[in-house]
Structures are given as C-alpha cells and as structure tokens.
Short mmCIF file of C-alpha atoms in Angstrom, two decimals:
data_model
loop_
_atom_site.label_atom_id
_atom_site.label_comp_id
_atom_site.label_asym_id
_atom_site.label_seq_id
_atom_site.Cartn_x
_atom_site.Cartn_y
_atom_site.Cartn_z
CA MET A 1 140.08 -67.24 116.20
CA ILE A 2 138.22 -69.26 113.57
CA ARG A 3 136.46 -67.58 110.65
CA VAL A 4 134.45 -69.62 108.16
CA GLU A 5 132.87 -67.90 105.15
CA ASN A 6 130.47 -69.60 102.75
CA LEU A 7 132.27 -72.93 103.04
CA THR A 8 131.21 -75.67 100.62
CA LYS A 9 132.30 -79.25 100.07
CA HIS A 10 131.00 -81.46 97.25
CA TYR A 11 131.82 -85.07 96.45
CA ALA A 12 131.36 -86.92 93.17
CA ASP A 13 129.48 -90.21 93.45
CA LEU A 14 129.12 -92.51 90.46
CA ARG A 15 125.66 -93.73 91.51
CA ARG A 16 124.11 -90.68 93.14
CA GLY A 17 125.87 -87.86 91.34
CA ARG A 18 127.15 -84.87 93.28
CA LEU A 19 126.89 -85.16 97.06
CA VAL A 20 126.81 -81.93 99.05
CA ALA A 21 128.45 -82.24 102.47
CA LEU A 22 128.64 -78.49 103.19
CA ASP A 23 126.46 -75.86 101.56
CA GLY A 24 127.51 -72.29 102.28
CA VAL A 25 128.45 -72.66 105.96
CA SER A 26 129.58 -69.49 107.77
CA PHE A 27 130.43 -68.84 111.43
CA ARG A 28 133.02 -67.22 113.67
CA ALA A 29 134.54 -68.53 116.93
CA LEU A 30 136.54 -66.32 119.28
CA PRO A 31 139.27 -66.83 121.93
CA GLY A 32 137.92 -67.75 125.36
CA GLN A 33 134.84 -69.27 123.76
CA ILE A 34 133.44 -72.74 123.16
CA TYR A 35 131.62 -72.74 119.85
CA GLY A 36 129.35 -75.73 119.38
CA LEU A 37 128.45 -77.41 116.11
CA LEU A 38 125.26 -79.28 116.90
CA GLY A 39 123.69 -81.69 114.45
CA PRO A 40 122.74 -85.29 113.69
CA ASN A 41 125.16 -87.79 112.19
CA GLY A 42 125.84 -86.89 108.57
CA ALA A 43 125.02 -83.21 109.08
CA GLY A 44 128.43 -82.02 107.86
CA LYS A 45 130.06 -81.34 111.24
CA THR A 46 133.03 -83.65 110.75
CA THR A 47 133.56 -82.42 107.19
CA ALA A 48 133.78 -78.82 108.45
CA LEU A 49 136.20 -79.77 111.21
CA ARG A 50 138.42 -81.78 108.87
CA ILE A 51 138.63 -78.80 106.53
CA LEU A 52 139.60 -76.55 109.45
CA SER A 53 142.22 -79.13 110.46
CA THR A 54 143.62 -79.13 106.88
CA LEU A 55 142.70 -82.81 106.40
CA LEU A 56 140.28 -81.94 103.58
CA ARG A 57 140.26 -79.20 100.96
CA PRO A 58 137.00 -77.27 100.54
CA THR A 59 135.23 -77.04 97.21
CA GLY A 60 134.53 -73.37 97.77
CA GLY A 61 134.46 -70.61 100.35
CA ARG A 62 137.18 -69.71 102.81
CA ALA A 63 138.28 -70.75 106.29
CA MET A 64 140.83 -68.96 108.48
CA VAL A 65 142.40 -70.22 111.70
CA ASN A 66 144.17 -67.60 113.82
CA GLY A 67 144.76 -65.52 110.73
CA TYR A 68 145.98 -68.34 108.46
CA ASP A 69 144.15 -69.73 105.44
CA VAL A 70 143.50 -73.49 105.71
CA VAL A 71 144.26 -74.03 102.01
CA THR A 72 147.14 -71.68 101.17
CA GLN A 73 148.77 -71.70 104.64
CA SER A 74 148.00 -75.21 105.84
CA SER A 75 151.39 -75.74 107.52
CA GLN A 76 150.94 -72.65 109.69
CA VAL A 77 147.37 -73.70 110.52
CA ARG A 78 148.55 -77.07 111.84
CA HIS A 79 150.78 -75.30 114.36
CA GLN A 80 147.80 -73.26 115.59
CA ILE A 81 145.48 -76.16 116.34
CA GLY A 82 145.02 -79.23 118.47
CA PHE A 83 142.61 -81.78 117.01
CA MET A 84 140.85 -84.62 118.78
CA SER A 85 138.03 -86.91 117.75
CA ALA A 86 136.41 -90.09 119.02
CA ASN A 87 138.32 -91.91 116.27
CA THR A 88 141.77 -90.55 117.11
CA ALA A 89 144.10 -93.56 117.12
CA VAL A 90 146.53 -94.46 119.90
CA TYR A 91 149.61 -96.53 119.04
CA ASP A 92 149.51 -99.95 120.68
CA ARG A 93 153.27 -100.24 121.22
CA MET A 94 153.89 -96.79 122.71
CA THR A 95 153.27 -95.73 126.29
CA ALA A 96 151.16 -92.70 127.15
CA TRP A 97 154.31 -90.69 127.91
CA GLU A 98 156.01 -91.74 124.67
CA MET A 99 153.01 -90.80 122.56
CA VAL A 100 152.61 -87.33 124.00
CA GLU A 101 156.37 -86.79 123.86
CA TYR A 102 156.42 -87.85 120.20
CA PHE A 103 153.79 -85.26 119.24
CA GLY A 104 155.61 -82.59 121.23
CA ARG A 105 158.77 -83.28 119.27
CA LEU A 106 156.85 -83.13 116.00
CA HIS A 107 156.02 -79.54 116.93
CA GLY A 108 159.68 -78.76 117.57
CA ILE A 109 159.49 -78.21 121.33
CA ASP A 110 162.93 -78.36 122.97
CA GLU A 111 163.54 -81.23 125.38
CA GLU A 112 163.53 -79.26 128.64
CA SER A 113 160.41 -77.26 127.80
CA LEU A 114 158.66 -80.39 126.57
CA ARG A 115 159.34 -82.30 129.78
CA GLU A 116 158.04 -79.41 131.91
CA ARG A 117 154.98 -79.10 129.70
CA MET A 118 154.26 -82.83 129.85
CA GLU A 119 154.65 -83.03 133.63
CA ALA A 120 152.06 -80.27 133.99
CA ILE A 121 149.65 -81.92 131.53
CA PHE A 122 149.94 -85.38 133.07
CA GLU A 123 149.25 -83.88 136.48
CA ARG A 124 146.27 -81.82 135.28
CA LEU A 125 144.68 -84.74 133.43
CA GLN A 126 145.49 -87.21 136.22
CA MET A 127 147.53 -89.38 133.87
CA ASN A 128 150.57 -90.19 136.01
CA ASP A 129 149.19 -93.64 136.81
CA ILE A 130 149.17 -94.52 133.09
CA ARG A 131 152.32 -92.78 131.90
CA ASP A 132 154.13 -96.13 131.36
CA LEU A 133 151.09 -98.05 130.12
CA LEU A 134 151.14 -99.30 126.53
CA GLY A 135 148.36 -98.16 124.22
CA ALA A 136 147.27 -101.77 123.63
CA LYS A 137 146.42 -102.10 127.33
CA MET A 138 144.51 -98.82 127.71
CA SER A 139 140.78 -98.49 128.25
CA THR A 140 138.75 -96.16 126.03
CA GLY A 141 138.85 -93.46 128.70
CA MET A 142 142.62 -93.73 129.04
CA LYS A 143 143.04 -93.39 125.28
CA GLN A 144 140.87 -90.28 125.29
CA LYS A 145 143.08 -88.73 127.95
CA VAL A 146 146.15 -89.43 125.83
CA SER A 147 144.41 -87.91 122.81
CA VAL A 148 143.64 -84.74 124.76
CA ALA A 149 147.20 -84.56 126.09
CA ARG A 150 148.81 -84.84 122.68
CA SER A 151 146.41 -82.29 121.20
CA ILE A 152 147.39 -79.65 123.78
CA VAL A 153 151.10 -80.47 124.34
CA HIS A 154 152.22 -77.66 121.99
CA ASP A 155 149.86 -75.21 123.72
CA PRO A 156 147.84 -74.28 120.60
CA PRO A 157 145.50 -71.27 120.68
CA VAL A 158 142.75 -73.21 118.84
CA LEU A 159 141.34 -76.61 119.83
CA ILE A 160 138.98 -78.74 117.76
CA PHE A 161 136.97 -81.55 119.40
CA ASP A 162 134.93 -83.78 117.09
CA GLU A 163 132.37 -85.94 118.96
CA ALA A 164 135.02 -86.29 121.66
CA THR A 165 132.81 -88.06 124.22
CA ALA A 166 131.41 -90.72 121.87
CA GLY A 167 131.70 -94.15 123.46
CA LEU A 168 132.80 -92.87 126.86
CA ASP A 169 131.14 -93.77 130.14
CA VAL A 170 129.52 -91.03 132.20
CA LEU A 171 132.45 -90.44 134.56
CA VAL A 172 135.10 -90.23 131.84
CA ALA A 173 132.87 -88.02 129.65
CA ARG A 174 132.28 -85.66 132.56
CA ALA A 175 136.03 -85.39 133.25
CA LEU A 176 136.69 -84.65 129.58
CA LEU A 177 134.02 -81.93 129.47
CA ASN A 178 135.51 -80.35 132.60
CA THR A 179 138.89 -80.29 130.87
CA VAL A 180 137.36 -78.58 127.83
CA SER A 181 135.82 -75.93 130.11
CA GLU A 182 139.18 -75.32 131.79
CA LEU A 183 140.86 -74.85 128.41
CA ARG A 184 138.21 -72.27 127.48
CA ASP A 185 138.92 -70.45 130.74
CA GLN A 186 142.60 -70.32 129.74
CA GLY A 187 141.60 -68.28 126.69
CA LYS A 188 141.58 -71.04 124.07
CA CYS A 189 139.28 -70.83 121.06
CA ILE A 190 137.43 -74.15 121.09
CA LEU A 191 135.28 -75.69 118.37
CA PHE A 192 133.21 -78.53 119.79
CA SER A 193 130.97 -80.75 117.69
CA THR A 194 128.33 -82.98 119.27
CA HIS A 195 124.85 -84.40 118.79
CA ILE A 196 124.28 -84.59 122.56
CA MET A 197 122.01 -81.74 123.69
CA ARG A 198 123.14 -81.82 127.30
CA GLU A 199 126.77 -81.28 126.29
CA ALA A 200 125.86 -78.32 124.13
CA GLU A 201 123.76 -76.74 126.89
CA LYS A 202 126.44 -77.23 129.52
CA LEU A 203 129.50 -76.18 127.53
CA CYS A 204 128.85 -73.91 124.60
CA ASP A 205 128.90 -70.12 124.53
CA ARG A 206 127.51 -70.08 120.99
CA ILE A 207 125.87 -72.80 118.94
CA ALA A 208 125.34 -73.45 115.26
CA ILE A 209 122.68 -76.05 114.44
CA ILE A 210 123.74 -77.74 111.21
CA HIS A 211 121.74 -80.18 109.08
CA ARG A 212 122.34 -81.51 105.59
CA GLY A 213 125.33 -79.23 105.23
CA LYS A 214 123.45 -76.01 106.09
CA VAL A 215 123.46 -73.85 109.22
CA LEU A 216 119.80 -73.64 110.28
CA ALA A 217 120.36 -71.37 113.29
CA GLU A 218 123.30 -69.72 115.01
CA GLY A 219 123.94 -67.69 118.15
CA PRO A 220 124.06 -67.85 121.97
CA LEU A 221 121.70 -70.50 123.33
CA ASP A 222 119.43 -68.06 125.17
CA GLU A 223 119.16 -65.93 122.04
CA LEU A 224 118.19 -68.99 119.97
CA ARG A 225 115.55 -69.93 122.53
CA ASP A 226 114.03 -66.45 122.41
CA ARG A 227 114.20 -66.21 118.64
CA HIS A 228 112.42 -69.52 118.09
CA HIS A 229 110.13 -69.31 121.15
CA GLU A 230 111.33 -72.63 122.53
CA ARG A 231 113.18 -73.15 125.84
CA ASP A 232 113.99 -76.83 125.39
CA LEU A 233 117.05 -77.21 123.17
CA GLU A 234 116.13 -80.71 122.00
CA GLU A 235 112.68 -79.56 120.92
CA LEU A 236 114.16 -76.48 119.23
CA PHE A 237 116.62 -78.73 117.41
CA PHE A 238 113.93 -81.09 116.12
CA GLN A 239 111.65 -78.25 115.08
CA LEU A 240 114.36 -76.63 112.95
CA ILE A 241 115.30 -79.91 111.30
CA SER A 242 111.67 -80.86 110.62
CA ARG A 243 110.90 -77.48 109.07
CA HIS A 244 113.98 -77.68 106.87
CA ASP A 245 113.16 -81.20 105.68
CA GLU A 246 109.56 -80.22 104.96
CA LYS A 247 110.75 -77.25 102.91
CA VAL A 248 113.21 -79.40 100.97
CA GLY A 249 110.53 -82.02 100.38
CA ALA A 250 108.06 -79.43 99.13
CA ALA A 251 110.65 -77.93 96.79
CA GLY A 252 111.52 -81.38 95.44
#
C-alpha cells in the first residue's frame, strides 16, 4: 500500500526564488489497484514518484510504502518497490538476461530461485528471443521489456510506472499496458503516471489529477465524472486545469 500525506517539495532557484514542485499532495493506493497520477508535463508527477522511490527527499509531509517511511526507512522501501520510467537506462554491454539477473542478485535472490523467476518472467513478457541480445542493439520496445522485467524480478508488492509508454509505438505500448493490468490482477499495488487520457481511462481504478504540484481532483473515474458533470475525461481534465489557472491568476 502507498500512503501520501500532505507531501511537499520545494527547490531553491537563484533567479526565480523558491520553486514549488509539490504543494500538499495526499492520496492512498491499495493492493490490487492501479492508481493513476494524471497531469501535464511539469505537474509534479515525477517528483512525487521519485520521492516514493527514495530518489528524492521531500521538503515536508510524509510518504509510506507498504508500512515503511520513505525518509527514515528508505532501504526497506527499496525492497518493496519496482520502479520503471521512460528514461530507465539499459546497459549497452549487457544482454537482457544479464541485466535482469544482475538486478535479481542486487536484491539477494538465491541462484536457483532467481533462475526460476527469470524463466517465468521471460516467458510471460515474450523475451526469450532477446535474452542474449546486447542492450546496444535493442529497440526502444525491447528496452522497455527489460526495464519491466528487472523491476519485477524480486516480486515486489508495489510497482511504480512513470510515463512508461512514452516513445513507444502502438503495439509495444499496448503490450506494456496489458502487462500492467496483469500485475494488478496478481494483487500488486501499482502507481501509474501518465498524461495520456486513454491510458488512464483503460487502466486506472482511481485517478488523481495533478497540476502545478496540487491535486485538483481525486477518486474513481465514474465518481469524478459525476462530481464534475462531465463524461469526457479529457474535457474534465482541461476544465479543472483552466479553473485552477484562472483562480491563481486572479489571486496574483
């Protein structure tokens, strides 16, 4: 489970002063659920996910992953999560099998269990045809498969996907989304950030619309539609953002 309470993140900028990336963000994601963070580029989605992945420290608030605090128990948190983003690097001089094996060993999985686990993952993700392919020779879609495999090799209860389909063609993106759905059906708690409305509609059990570091709306998609009297998610999204920007402009 993921629990985020009043999370804030500020940066100091010599020219512009204090920059607010997150401003009191709160939400909760449960096992067997895909929780979507939906927002434009620069909304604060990646900042929130990097804090939950222990890559950044928050300025204020609290975040818990499967019962562990991301600041005071960061080592335990890292064992609870698998993290993947569109920018996850793949080593040019390692094969797909070597890369996934390396991350399995980092998590202390014994050799026999790791081999069994990897055989099952490579079969599920249809990766056997690239198991001996070097990273330098992989297509974008192949690299994404390797990134998914290494994020789930230690069978974490929580998975974090940050703009995971960015740059993928339609077929590869569809296969990745199907994999995410299967992981949800296995009982994983999944946090999925995107700015693609169709992905959010297809995948997410709950959605938080985030803009300029604030959560503008949160809940199941049907509930959000009823609450804001708008069936089209894209239109709902733009209405919320426009209203927020108008309010900020008027206050300024």
